[in-house]
Short mmCIF file of C-alpha atoms in Angstrom, two decimals:
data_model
loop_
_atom_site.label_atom_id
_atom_site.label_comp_id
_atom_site.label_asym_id
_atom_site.label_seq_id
_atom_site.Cartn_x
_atom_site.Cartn_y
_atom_site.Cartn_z
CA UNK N 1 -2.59 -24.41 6.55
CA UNK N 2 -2.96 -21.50 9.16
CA UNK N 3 -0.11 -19.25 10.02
CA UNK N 4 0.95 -20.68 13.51
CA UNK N 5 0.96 -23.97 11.84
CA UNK N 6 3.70 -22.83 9.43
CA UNK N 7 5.53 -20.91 12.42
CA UNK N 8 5.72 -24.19 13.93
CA UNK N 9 7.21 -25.93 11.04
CA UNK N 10 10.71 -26.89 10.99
CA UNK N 11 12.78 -23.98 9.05
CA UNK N 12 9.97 -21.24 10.30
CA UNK N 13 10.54 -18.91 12.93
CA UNK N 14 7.28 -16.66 14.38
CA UNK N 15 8.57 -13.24 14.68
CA UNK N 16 5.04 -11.54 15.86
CA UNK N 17 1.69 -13.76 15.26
CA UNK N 18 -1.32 -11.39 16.86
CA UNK N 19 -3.87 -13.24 14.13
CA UNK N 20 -1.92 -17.13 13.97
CA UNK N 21 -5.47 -18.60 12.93
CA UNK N 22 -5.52 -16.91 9.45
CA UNK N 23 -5.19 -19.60 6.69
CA UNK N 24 -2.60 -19.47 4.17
CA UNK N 25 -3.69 -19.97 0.42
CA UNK N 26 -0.85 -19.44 -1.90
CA UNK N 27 2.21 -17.41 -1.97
CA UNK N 28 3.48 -14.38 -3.64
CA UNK N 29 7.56 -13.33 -3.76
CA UNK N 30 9.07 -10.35 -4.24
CA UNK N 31 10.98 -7.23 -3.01
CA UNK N 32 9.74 -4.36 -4.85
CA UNK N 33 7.11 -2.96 -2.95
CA UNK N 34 5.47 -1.48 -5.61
CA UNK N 35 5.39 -4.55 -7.66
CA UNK N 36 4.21 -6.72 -4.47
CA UNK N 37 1.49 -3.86 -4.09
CA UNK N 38 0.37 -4.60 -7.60
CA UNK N 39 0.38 -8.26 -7.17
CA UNK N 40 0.27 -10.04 -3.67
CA UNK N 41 -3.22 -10.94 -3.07
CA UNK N 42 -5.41 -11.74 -0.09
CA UNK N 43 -4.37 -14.71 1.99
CA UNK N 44 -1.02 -15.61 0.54
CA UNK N 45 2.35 -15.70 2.24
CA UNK N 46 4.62 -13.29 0.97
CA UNK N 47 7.97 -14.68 0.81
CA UNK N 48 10.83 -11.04 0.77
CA UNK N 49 14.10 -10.02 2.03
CA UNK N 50 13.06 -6.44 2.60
CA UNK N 51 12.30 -5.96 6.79
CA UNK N 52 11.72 -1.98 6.30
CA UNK N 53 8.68 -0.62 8.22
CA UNK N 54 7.03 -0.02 4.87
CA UNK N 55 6.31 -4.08 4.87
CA UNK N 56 4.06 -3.80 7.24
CA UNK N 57 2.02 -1.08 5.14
CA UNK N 58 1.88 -2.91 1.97
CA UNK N 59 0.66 -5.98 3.66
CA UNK N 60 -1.72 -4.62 5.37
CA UNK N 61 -2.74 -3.16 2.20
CA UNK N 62 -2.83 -6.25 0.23
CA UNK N 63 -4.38 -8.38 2.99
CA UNK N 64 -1.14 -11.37 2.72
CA UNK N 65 -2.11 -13.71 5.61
CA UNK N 66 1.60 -13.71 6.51
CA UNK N 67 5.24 -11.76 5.41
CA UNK N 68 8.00 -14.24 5.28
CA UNK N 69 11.33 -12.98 5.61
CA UNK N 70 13.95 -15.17 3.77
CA UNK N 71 17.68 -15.58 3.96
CA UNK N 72 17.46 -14.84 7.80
CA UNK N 73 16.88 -11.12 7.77
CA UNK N 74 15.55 -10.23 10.85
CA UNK N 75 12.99 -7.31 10.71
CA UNK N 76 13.92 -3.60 11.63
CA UNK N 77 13.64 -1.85 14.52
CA UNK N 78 9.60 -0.61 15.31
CA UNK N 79 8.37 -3.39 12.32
CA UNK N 80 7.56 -6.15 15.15
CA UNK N 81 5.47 -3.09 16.53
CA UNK N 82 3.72 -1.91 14.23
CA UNK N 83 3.32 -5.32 12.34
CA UNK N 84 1.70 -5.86 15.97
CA UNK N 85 -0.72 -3.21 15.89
CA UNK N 86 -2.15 -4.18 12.56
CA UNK N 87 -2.44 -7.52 12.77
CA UNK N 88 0.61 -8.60 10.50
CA UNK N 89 1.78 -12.13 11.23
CA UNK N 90 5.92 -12.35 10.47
CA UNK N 91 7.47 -15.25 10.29
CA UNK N 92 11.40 -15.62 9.74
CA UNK N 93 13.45 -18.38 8.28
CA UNK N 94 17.03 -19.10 6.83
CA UNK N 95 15.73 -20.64 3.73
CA UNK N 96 16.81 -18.16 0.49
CA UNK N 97 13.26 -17.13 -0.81
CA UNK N 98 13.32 -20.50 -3.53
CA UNK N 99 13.56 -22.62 -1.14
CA UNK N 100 10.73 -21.22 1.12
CA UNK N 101 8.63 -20.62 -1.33
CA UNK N 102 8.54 -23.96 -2.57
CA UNK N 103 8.31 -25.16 0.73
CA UNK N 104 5.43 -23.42 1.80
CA UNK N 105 4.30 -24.26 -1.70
CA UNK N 106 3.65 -27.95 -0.59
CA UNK N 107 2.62 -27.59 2.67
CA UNK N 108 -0.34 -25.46 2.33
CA UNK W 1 6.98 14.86 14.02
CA UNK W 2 4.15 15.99 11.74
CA UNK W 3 1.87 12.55 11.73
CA UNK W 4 -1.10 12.28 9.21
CA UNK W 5 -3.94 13.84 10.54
CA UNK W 6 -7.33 12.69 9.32
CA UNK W 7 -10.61 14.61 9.16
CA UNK W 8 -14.05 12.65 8.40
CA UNK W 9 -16.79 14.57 7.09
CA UNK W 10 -20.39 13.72 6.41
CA UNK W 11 -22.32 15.64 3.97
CA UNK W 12 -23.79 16.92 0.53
CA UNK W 13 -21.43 16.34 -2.75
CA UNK W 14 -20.01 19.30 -4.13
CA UNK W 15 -18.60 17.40 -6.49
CA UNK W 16 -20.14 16.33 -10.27
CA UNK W 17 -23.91 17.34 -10.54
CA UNK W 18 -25.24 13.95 -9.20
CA UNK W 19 -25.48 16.17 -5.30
CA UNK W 20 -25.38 13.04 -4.26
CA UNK W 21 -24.50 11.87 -0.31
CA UNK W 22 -20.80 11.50 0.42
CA UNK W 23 -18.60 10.78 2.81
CA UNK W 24 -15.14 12.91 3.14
CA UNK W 25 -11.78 11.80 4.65
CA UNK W 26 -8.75 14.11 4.16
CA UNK W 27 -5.23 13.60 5.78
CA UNK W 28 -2.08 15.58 5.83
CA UNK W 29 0.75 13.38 4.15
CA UNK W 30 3.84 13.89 6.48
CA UNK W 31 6.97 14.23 3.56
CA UNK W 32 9.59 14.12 6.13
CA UNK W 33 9.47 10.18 7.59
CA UNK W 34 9.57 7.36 5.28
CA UNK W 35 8.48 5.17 8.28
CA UNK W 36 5.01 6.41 8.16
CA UNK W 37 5.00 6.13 4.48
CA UNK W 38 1.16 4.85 3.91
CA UNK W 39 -0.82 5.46 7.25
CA UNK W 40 -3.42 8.02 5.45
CA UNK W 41 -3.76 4.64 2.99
CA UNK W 42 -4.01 2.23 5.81
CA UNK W 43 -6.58 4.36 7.50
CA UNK W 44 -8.74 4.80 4.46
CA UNK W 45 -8.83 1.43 3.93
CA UNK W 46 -10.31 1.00 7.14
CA UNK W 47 -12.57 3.80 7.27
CA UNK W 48 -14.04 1.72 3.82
CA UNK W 49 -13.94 -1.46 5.55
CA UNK W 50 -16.38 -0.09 8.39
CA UNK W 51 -18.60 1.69 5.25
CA UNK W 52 -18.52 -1.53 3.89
CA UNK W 53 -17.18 -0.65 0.39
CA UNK W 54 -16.76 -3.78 -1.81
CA UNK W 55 -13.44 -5.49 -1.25
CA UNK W 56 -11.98 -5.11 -4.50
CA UNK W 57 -12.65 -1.45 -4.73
CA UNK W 58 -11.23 -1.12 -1.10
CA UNK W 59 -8.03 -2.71 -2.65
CA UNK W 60 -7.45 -1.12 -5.70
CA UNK W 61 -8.51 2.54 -3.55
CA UNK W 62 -5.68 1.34 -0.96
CA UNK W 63 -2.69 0.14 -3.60
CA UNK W 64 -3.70 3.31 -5.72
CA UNK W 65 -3.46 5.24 -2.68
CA UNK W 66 -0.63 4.22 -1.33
CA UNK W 67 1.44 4.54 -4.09
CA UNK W 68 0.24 8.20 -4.02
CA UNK W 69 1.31 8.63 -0.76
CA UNK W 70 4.74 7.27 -1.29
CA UNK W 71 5.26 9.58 -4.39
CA UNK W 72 4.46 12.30 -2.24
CA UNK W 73 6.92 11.25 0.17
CA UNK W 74 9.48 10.62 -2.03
CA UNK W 75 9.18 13.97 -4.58
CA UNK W 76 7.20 16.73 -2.90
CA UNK W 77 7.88 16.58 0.82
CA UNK W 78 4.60 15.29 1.70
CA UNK W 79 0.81 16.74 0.52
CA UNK W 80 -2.47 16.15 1.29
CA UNK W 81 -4.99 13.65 0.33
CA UNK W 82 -8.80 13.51 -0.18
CA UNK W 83 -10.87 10.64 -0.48
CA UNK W 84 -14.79 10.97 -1.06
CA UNK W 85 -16.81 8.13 -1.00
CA UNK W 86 -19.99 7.93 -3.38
CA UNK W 87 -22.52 5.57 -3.49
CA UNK W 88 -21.49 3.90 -6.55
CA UNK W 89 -17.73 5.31 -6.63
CA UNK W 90 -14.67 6.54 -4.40
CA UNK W 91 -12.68 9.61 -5.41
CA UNK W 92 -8.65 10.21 -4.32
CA UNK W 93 -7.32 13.56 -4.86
CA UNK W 94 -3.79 13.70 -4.01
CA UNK W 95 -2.60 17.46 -3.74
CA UNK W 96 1.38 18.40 -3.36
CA UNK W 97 3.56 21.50 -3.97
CA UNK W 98 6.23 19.38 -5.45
CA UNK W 99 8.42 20.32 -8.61
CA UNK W 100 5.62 19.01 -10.58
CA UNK W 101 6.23 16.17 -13.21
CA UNK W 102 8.50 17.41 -16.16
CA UNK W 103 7.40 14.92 -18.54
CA UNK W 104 3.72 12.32 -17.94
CA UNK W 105 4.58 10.29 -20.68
CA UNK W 106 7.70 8.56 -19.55
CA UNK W 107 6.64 8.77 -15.45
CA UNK W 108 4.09 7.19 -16.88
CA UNK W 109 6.03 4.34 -18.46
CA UNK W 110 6.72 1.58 -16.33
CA UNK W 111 10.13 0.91 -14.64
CA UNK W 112 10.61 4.67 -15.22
CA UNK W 113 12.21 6.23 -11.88
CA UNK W 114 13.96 9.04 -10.88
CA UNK W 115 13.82 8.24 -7.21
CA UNK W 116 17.31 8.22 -5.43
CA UNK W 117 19.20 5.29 -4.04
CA UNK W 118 18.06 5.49 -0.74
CA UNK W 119 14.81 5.15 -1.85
CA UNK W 120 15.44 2.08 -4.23
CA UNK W 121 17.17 0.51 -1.00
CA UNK W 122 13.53 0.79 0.70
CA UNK W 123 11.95 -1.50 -1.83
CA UNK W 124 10.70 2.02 -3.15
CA UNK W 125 11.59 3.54 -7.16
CA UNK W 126 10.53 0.50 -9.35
CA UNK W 127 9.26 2.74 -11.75
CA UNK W 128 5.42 1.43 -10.75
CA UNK W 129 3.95 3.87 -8.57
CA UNK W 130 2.07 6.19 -11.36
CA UNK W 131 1.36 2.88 -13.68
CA UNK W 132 -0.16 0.95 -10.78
CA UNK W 133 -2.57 4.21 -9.44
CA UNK W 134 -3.96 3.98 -13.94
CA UNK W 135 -3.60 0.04 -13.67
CA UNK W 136 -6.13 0.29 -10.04
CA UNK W 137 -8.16 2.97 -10.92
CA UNK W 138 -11.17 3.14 -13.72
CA UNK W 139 -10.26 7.01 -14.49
CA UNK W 140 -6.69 9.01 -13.61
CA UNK W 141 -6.27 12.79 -14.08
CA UNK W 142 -2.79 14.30 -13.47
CA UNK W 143 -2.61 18.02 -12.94
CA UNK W 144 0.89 19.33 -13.14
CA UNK W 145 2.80 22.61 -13.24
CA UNK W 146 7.24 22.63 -12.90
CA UNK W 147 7.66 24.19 -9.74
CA UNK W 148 3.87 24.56 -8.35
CA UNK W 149 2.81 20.88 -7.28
CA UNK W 150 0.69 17.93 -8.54
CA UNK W 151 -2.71 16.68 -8.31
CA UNK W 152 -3.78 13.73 -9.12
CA UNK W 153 -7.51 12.49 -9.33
CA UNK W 154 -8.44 8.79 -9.29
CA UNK W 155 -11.62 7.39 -9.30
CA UNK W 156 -12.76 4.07 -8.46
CA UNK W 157 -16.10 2.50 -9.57
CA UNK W 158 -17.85 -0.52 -7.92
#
């Protein structure tokens, strides 16, 4: 499944999608940066609460194909930017994290 | 603001005996603005990318990197970073004028912190950052002295 395809699923929300074709192939949750750092790998979804600028580095780092911010958090103010400007798709829903991660789970 | 400034250099190794060709990037870390936390990383990772470095050494160089950066963020007010790229390995050295690291053993430990609340709040202060630069790297040296700074050299085979 490629990222627009899950932006356009019901419960998703794009928030900024400069690179919608990249394909999504498995998922990785979490809100310690640190810990996601050490354990997010290329091309998953990573499913967090935390909308901090700092999101943007790690996946970028990490290579996720996509940040997914849970439980309706909408990202702060310069992340849509700079997510932009690297090439970070964000997608938004108001599923808690469980939920969207097993969602996402059986859709890809 | 004080961004992170990156110089490239293209030359001889002064480094080990091998005199080997390298290539040199160096930023200044800016310790003042947690919102560009991890652009020296980010860059590097690029500048690899373009070299084309294997991908799993550009990953463990950025996550090792990174969590460099943010230590030198979060304890020393910023610091500078060097990253030399050899044709069979990439070498960080992350320089600061911190406090210096009281005790390596236990920031060594994982889920060992003494970053401040705000920081936790950030997604920052797990207690990871020093384990996960050993975990990513093939060798780690930490140079410390209370009061003086940290350095911290990481290399990365591939």
């Amino acid at each position: 499944m490629t990222v627009k395809e899950l932006a356009e699923h019901e419960g998703f929300e794009p928030v900024c999608l400069p690179e919608p074709e990249r394909v999504i192939e498995g998922g990785y949750c979490g809100d310690l940066l640190s810990w996601v750092m050490g354990r997010a790998k290329t091309a998953q979804a990573w499913v967090t609460i935390m909308s901090n600028v700092n999101i943007a580095a790690v996946a970028t780092l990490c290579d996720v194909a996509v940040i997914v911010l849970s439980e309706n958090v909408s990202p702060d103010a310069g992340v849509r930017e700079t997510a932009e400007a690297r090439g970070i798709n964000i997608i938004k829903t108001p599923m808690p994290t469980f939920e969207a991660a097993a969602l996402i789970s059986t859709l890809i | 603001m004080r961004r992170a400034a990156c110089s490239i250099q293209a030359g001889s190794s002064e480094t080990g005996s091998d005199m080997s060709e390298s290539v040199r990037f160096r930023f200044n870390v800016d310790g003042s603005n947690f919102t560009t936390a991890g652009q020296a990383s980010v860059q590097v990772k690029k500048n690899l990318r373009e070299l084309g470095i294997p991908a799993d050494a550009i990953r463990r160089v950025s996550i090792a990197m990174y969590e460099g950066e943010i230590n030198m963020v979060i304890h020393a007010h910023g610091g500078e970073a060097e990253v030399i790229v050899f044709e069979d390995r990439i070498e960080i050295i992350l320089s600061d004028r911190g406090p210096g690291i009281p005790n390596i053993e236990l920031a060594m430990k994982e889920g060992y912190s003494t970053a401040p609340d705000n920081i936790r709040s950030l997604g920052f202060g797990a207690g990871m950052g020093l384990p996960n630069m050993k975990r990513y790297t093939d060798d780690m040296k930490i140079e410390t002295e209370l009061g003086k700074g940290t350095t911290i050299t990481m290399t990365v085979r591939f």
